[in-house]
Amino acid sequence: MINRLFKVAIIGAGIGKNHLNAFNTQLDRFSVKYICDLDVDKANRLISNNNTKITEDYEEVLNDDEVDLIDICLPPDLHFEYVKKALEAGKHAICEKPLAGSLEEVDQLIKISKKTKKNIYPVFQYRFGKGTKQLNLLIESGLAGKPFVASLETYWNRDSNYYDVEWRGTWKGERGGAILGHAIHIHDLLTMIFGDIFSVYAKLSTRVNNIEVEDCAALSIQMQNGSLVTSSITLGAANDTSRLKFSFENLTATSGNSPYKPAEDTWSFEARKPNDQKKIDEVIGNVGNISSGYAGLFNEIANNLEGKKSNEVDLNDGRKSIEFVTAVYKSFNEDKNIILPIEKESIYYKSWIPKKYNKN
Ligand SMILES: NC(=O)c1ccc[n+]([C@@H]2O[C@H](COP(=O)([O-])OP(=O)(O)OC[C@H]3O[C@@H](n4cnc5c(N)ncnc54)[C@H](O)[C@@H]3O)[C@@H](O)[C@H]2O)c1
């Protein structure tokens, strides 16, 4: 079957560069018509052909009838407004993490998506790769059994140069610290593998850099399936590693140390009863090389837009991620175990940003 070609506009030429590279691995499905950035020279440095236009004017992109899909790669404080404008102009939107700055904003986006019948695809590219596919198959086949515990490590290294970019490290621009900006990926992976979160108790601290937001955290999490999880986070590690370890009734699954592509790394799946190892090895051996990272995500988005069977990240996933972030900040501020959901009546539903920084 012939695939449809979707015309894309990438807004923001920072991480937008990685998005462009991923779209370019699927030229039969995506054609990048625009890169839009206020810094036109930066945008120009990304392209090597004449098919992609550079513009600093978002309105030009919105008014172009040929554009199907707008890919928001802007600083976090602009996500809500730019996604909203994309949908209201009749385009589908992809949005880098975090999807929005509050649950209230996410719910507004859900309403706008329903009204305009245009989709919003939050970005969680860490989901896509061989290791997570193998683990999901082991769970689905019943070989993993009851989930017991997991430990998650986001040990990354960010020095003061990283915070030279104006929006980073601030409540106004970044909207949060390591919880919202960095460990958001590992917590998304957690929910993909262990399901929904029941409660969280959070300790946060700013210990590494001179910034407004947290850069270290220790979380104690209980899942709805009863399993228990610890998540340890720092932006002051000697190098960058992400590590996930899941203990099930019948096996223990351990990722490698790849910081930004954990699903693409080689995982170990070790049976508790040696006799089970053969069956486990058979299941994981059946997973070949699959499209991973951003390319894996965009491939699923194209499948979804074409009405094919798809495994994209959806608004429900995006909402869960923002609800968990909200619960973490509430837990830290109130020094309490927080049971989800966060109700609409909670002040945290509108914003988790400390009052003195929350002047819109
Ligand atoms: N999924 C991931 O692994 C991942 C990795 C890095 C960053 N991100 C996310 O991507 C987003 C962007 O991060 P970044 O590191 O690329 O930031 P960045 O500051 O490097 O790049 C953002 C770009 O947006 C441009 N810009 C700012 N305001 C604009 C406007 N109004 N119109 C057009 N262009 C504008 C800037 O000139 C800049 O080039 C953030 O939300 C960040 O959290 C995600």
Short mmCIF file of N, CA, C and O and ligand atoms in Angstrom, two decimals, residues 11-19 36-40 42-43 55-58 72-79 81-82 95-98 123-126 156 162 165-168 173-174 180-182 184-185 260 294, ligand 1:
data_model
loop_
_atom_site.label_atom_id
_atom_site.label_comp_id
_atom_site.label_asym_id
_atom_site.label_seq_id
_atom_site.Cartn_x
_atom_site.Cartn_y
_atom_site.Cartn_z
N ILE A 11 8.88 23.75 14.44
CA ILE A 11 8.98 25.09 15.05
C ILE A 11 10.01 25.01 16.18
O ILE A 11 9.75 24.40 17.23
N GLY A 12 11.17 25.60 15.97
CA GLY A 12 12.25 25.55 16.96
C GLY A 12 13.39 24.69 16.43
O GLY A 12 13.20 23.50 16.16
N ALA A 13 14.56 25.29 16.31
CA ALA A 13 15.68 24.61 15.64
C ALA A 13 16.75 24.10 16.60
O ALA A 13 17.89 23.90 16.22
N GLY A 14 16.37 23.89 17.88
CA GLY A 14 17.31 23.25 18.82
C GLY A 14 17.19 21.74 18.66
O GLY A 14 17.76 21.15 17.75
N ILE A 15 16.38 21.11 19.54
CA ILE A 15 16.12 19.67 19.41
C ILE A 15 15.38 19.38 18.09
O ILE A 15 15.35 18.24 17.62
N GLY A 16 14.83 20.45 17.50
CA GLY A 16 14.20 20.33 16.18
C GLY A 16 15.13 19.68 15.16
O GLY A 16 14.68 19.02 14.23
N LYS A 17 16.44 19.84 15.37
CA LYS A 17 17.42 19.22 14.46
C LYS A 17 17.28 17.69 14.49
O LYS A 17 17.31 17.04 13.45
N ASN A 18 17.13 17.12 15.71
CA ASN A 18 16.97 15.66 15.83
C ASN A 18 15.65 15.21 15.21
O ASN A 18 15.56 14.14 14.62
N HIS A 19 14.61 16.06 15.35
CA HIS A 19 13.32 15.73 14.72
C HIS A 19 13.48 15.70 13.20
O HIS A 19 13.00 14.78 12.54
N CYS A 36 10.82 26.80 11.35
CA CYS A 36 10.50 28.15 11.81
C CYS A 36 11.26 28.41 13.11
O CYS A 36 11.15 27.64 14.06
N ASP A 37 12.06 29.47 13.11
CA ASP A 37 12.79 29.84 14.33
C ASP A 37 13.04 31.34 14.26
O ASP A 37 13.29 31.88 13.17
N LEU A 38 13.00 31.99 15.41
CA LEU A 38 13.30 33.43 15.43
C LEU A 38 14.75 33.65 15.01
O LEU A 38 15.09 34.71 14.48
N ASP A 39 15.59 32.67 15.27
CA ASP A 39 16.99 32.72 14.87
C ASP A 39 17.11 32.02 13.50
O ASP A 39 17.31 30.82 13.40
N VAL A 40 17.00 32.84 12.45
CA VAL A 40 16.94 32.30 11.09
C VAL A 40 18.25 31.62 10.69
O VAL A 40 18.26 30.59 10.01
N LYS A 42 20.31 30.03 12.63
CA LYS A 42 20.35 28.71 13.29
C LYS A 42 19.50 27.72 12.49
O LYS A 42 19.93 26.58 12.25
N ALA A 43 18.33 28.15 12.08
CA ALA A 43 17.44 27.27 11.29
C ALA A 43 18.09 26.91 9.96
O ALA A 43 18.05 25.76 9.53
N THR A 55 11.62 30.17 7.98
CA THR A 55 10.85 31.38 8.29
C THR A 55 10.94 31.68 9.78
O THR A 55 11.16 30.77 10.59
N GLU A 56 10.77 32.95 10.12
CA GLU A 56 10.68 33.29 11.54
C GLU A 56 9.23 33.58 11.90
O GLU A 56 8.92 33.94 13.04
N ASP A 57 8.34 33.43 10.93
CA ASP A 57 6.95 33.88 11.09
C ASP A 57 6.01 32.67 11.24
O ASP A 57 5.70 31.99 10.26
N TYR A 58 5.56 32.43 12.45
CA TYR A 58 4.67 31.28 12.70
C TYR A 58 3.36 31.41 11.92
O TYR A 58 2.80 30.42 11.46
N ILE A 72 6.07 21.11 17.45
CA ILE A 72 6.50 22.17 18.36
C ILE A 72 7.74 21.74 19.15
O ILE A 72 7.68 20.85 20.00
N CYS A 73 8.86 22.40 18.86
CA CYS A 73 10.13 22.12 19.56
C CYS A 73 10.62 23.40 20.23
O CYS A 73 11.81 23.76 20.13
N LEU A 74 9.71 24.10 20.87
CA LEU A 74 10.00 25.40 21.48
C LEU A 74 10.21 25.24 22.99
O LEU A 74 9.87 24.20 23.55
N PRO A 75 10.73 26.27 23.66
CA PRO A 75 10.82 26.22 25.13
C PRO A 75 9.45 25.92 25.75
O PRO A 75 8.41 26.30 25.19
N PRO A 76 9.45 25.25 26.91
CA PRO A 76 8.21 24.74 27.51
C PRO A 76 7.10 25.77 27.69
O PRO A 76 5.92 25.45 27.52
N ASP A 77 7.44 27.02 28.03
CA ASP A 77 6.38 28.00 28.31
C ASP A 77 5.58 28.38 27.06
O ASP A 77 4.53 29.00 27.17
N LEU A 78 6.06 27.97 25.86
CA LEU A 78 5.34 28.30 24.62
C LEU A 78 4.50 27.15 24.09
O LEU A 78 3.75 27.32 23.13
N HIS A 79 4.63 25.97 24.70
CA HIS A 79 3.98 24.78 24.13
C HIS A 79 2.46 24.95 24.01
O HIS A 79 1.88 24.71 22.95
N GLU A 81 0.39 27.56 23.98
CA GLU A 81 -0.08 28.57 23.02
C GLU A 81 0.15 28.13 21.56
O GLU A 81 -0.73 28.27 20.70
N TYR A 82 1.31 27.55 21.30
CA TYR A 82 1.65 27.19 19.92
C TYR A 82 0.88 25.95 19.45
O TYR A 82 0.50 25.86 18.28
N CYS A 95 4.07 17.65 20.00
CA CYS A 95 4.60 18.60 20.98
C CYS A 95 5.68 17.96 21.83
O CYS A 95 5.46 16.92 22.47
N GLU A 96 6.84 18.61 21.86
CA GLU A 96 7.94 18.14 22.72
C GLU A 96 7.49 18.17 24.18
O GLU A 96 6.53 18.84 24.55
N LYS A 97 8.19 17.40 24.99
CA LYS A 97 7.87 17.39 26.42
C LYS A 97 8.34 18.70 27.06
O LYS A 97 9.33 19.26 26.57
N PRO A 98 7.69 19.20 28.08
CA PRO A 98 6.41 18.74 28.62
C PRO A 98 5.27 19.27 27.76
O PRO A 98 5.36 20.38 27.22
N VAL A 123 5.48 14.12 22.74
CA VAL A 123 6.74 13.42 22.40
C VAL A 123 7.26 12.65 23.62
O VAL A 123 7.56 13.25 24.65
N PHE A 124 7.32 11.33 23.49
CA PHE A 124 8.05 10.47 24.44
C PHE A 124 8.78 9.42 23.62
O PHE A 124 8.35 8.27 23.54
N GLN A 125 9.87 9.84 23.01
CA GLN A 125 10.54 8.95 22.04
C GLN A 125 11.31 7.82 22.72
O GLN A 125 11.67 6.86 22.06
N TYR A 126 11.56 7.93 24.06
CA TYR A 126 12.32 6.87 24.75
C TYR A 126 11.57 5.54 24.72
O TYR A 126 12.15 4.49 24.93
N TRP A 156 22.28 12.32 35.27
CA TRP A 156 22.80 13.09 34.14
C TRP A 156 23.71 14.21 34.67
O TRP A 156 23.68 14.55 35.85
N TYR A 162 25.03 24.72 30.51
CA TYR A 162 23.72 24.24 30.06
C TYR A 162 22.64 25.28 30.38
O TYR A 162 21.68 25.46 29.64
N VAL A 165 21.33 29.05 28.41
CA VAL A 165 20.10 29.27 27.62
C VAL A 165 19.06 29.85 28.57
O VAL A 165 18.77 29.26 29.62
N GLU A 166 18.52 31.01 28.17
CA GLU A 166 17.75 31.86 29.09
C GLU A 166 16.61 31.14 29.84
O GLU A 166 16.40 31.32 31.04
N TRP A 167 15.85 30.28 29.11
CA TRP A 167 14.65 29.71 29.72
C TRP A 167 14.95 28.59 30.70
O TRP A 167 14.15 28.29 31.58
N ARG A 168 16.13 27.97 30.57
CA ARG A 168 16.42 26.78 31.40
C ARG A 168 16.65 27.16 32.86
O ARG A 168 17.22 28.21 33.15
N GLY A 173 10.26 29.99 32.42
CA GLY A 173 10.57 29.45 31.09
C GLY A 173 10.50 27.93 31.01
O GLY A 173 9.90 27.37 30.10
N GLU A 174 11.11 27.25 32.01
CA GLU A 174 11.17 25.78 31.95
C GLU A 174 9.97 25.16 32.64
O GLU A 174 9.61 24.02 32.37
N LEU A 180 10.29 17.75 35.71
CA LEU A 180 9.51 18.09 34.51
C LEU A 180 10.35 17.95 33.23
O LEU A 180 9.83 17.55 32.20
N GLY A 181 11.63 18.28 33.34
CA GLY A 181 12.42 18.39 32.11
C GLY A 181 13.24 17.16 31.76
O GLY A 181 13.50 16.91 30.60
N HIS A 182 13.66 16.39 32.77
CA HIS A 182 14.62 15.32 32.50
C HIS A 182 14.05 13.94 32.84
O HIS A 182 13.99 13.06 31.98
N ILE A 184 11.12 13.12 33.31
CA ILE A 184 9.77 12.93 32.74
C ILE A 184 9.78 11.71 31.80
O ILE A 184 8.79 10.98 31.70
N HIS A 185 10.90 11.46 31.14
CA HIS A 185 10.99 10.32 30.22
C HIS A 185 10.95 8.99 30.96
O HIS A 185 10.23 8.08 30.59
N TYR A 260 19.92 8.49 26.83
CA TYR A 260 18.80 9.10 26.09
C TYR A 260 18.08 8.11 25.18
O TYR A 260 17.09 8.47 24.54
N TYR A 294 12.97 8.92 17.96
CA TYR A 294 12.05 9.83 17.26
C TYR A 294 11.49 9.18 15.99
O TYR A 294 10.32 9.34 15.66
N1 LIG B 1 12.52 14.68 24.02
C1 LIG B 1 13.76 15.01 24.35
O1 LIG B 1 14.60 14.12 24.57
C2 LIG B 1 14.16 16.45 24.41
C3 LIG B 1 15.51 16.81 24.39
C4 LIG B 1 15.84 18.17 24.43
C5 LIG B 1 14.84 19.12 24.53
N2 LIG B 1 13.53 18.72 24.58
C6 LIG B 1 12.46 19.72 24.68
O2 LIG B 1 12.40 20.45 23.47
C7 LIG B 1 12.03 21.80 23.72
C8 LIG B 1 13.10 22.72 23.14
O3 LIG B 1 14.30 22.48 23.80
P1 LIG B 1 15.72 22.86 23.13
O4 LIG B 1 16.75 22.28 24.00
O5 LIG B 1 15.70 22.53 21.70
O6 LIG B 1 15.68 24.45 23.30
P2 LIG B 1 16.58 25.52 22.54
O7 LIG B 1 16.50 26.75 23.35
O8 LIG B 1 17.91 24.93 22.22
O9 LIG B 1 15.82 25.70 21.15
C9 LIG B 1 14.59 26.33 21.08
C10 LIG B 1 14.56 27.15 19.80
O10 LIG B 1 13.29 27.81 19.72
C11 LIG B 1 13.51 29.11 19.17
N3 LIG B 1 12.40 29.96 19.57
C12 LIG B 1 12.14 30.48 20.80
N4 LIG B 1 10.98 31.18 20.76
C13 LIG B 1 10.50 31.09 19.50
C14 LIG B 1 9.32 31.58 18.85
N5 LIG B 1 8.44 32.30 19.53
N6 LIG B 1 9.16 31.28 17.55
C15 LIG B 1 10.06 30.56 16.85
N7 LIG B 1 11.20 30.08 17.43
C16 LIG B 1 11.40 30.34 18.72
C17 LIG B 1 14.84 29.55 19.72
O11 LIG B 1 15.44 30.55 18.90
C18 LIG B 1 15.62 28.23 19.75
O12 LIG B 1 16.38 28.07 18.56
C19 LIG B 1 11.87 21.92 25.23
O13 LIG B 1 10.53 21.78 25.58
C20 LIG B 1 12.67 20.75 25.78
O14 LIG B 1 12.16 20.28 27.01
C21 LIG B 1 13.19 17.41 24.51
#
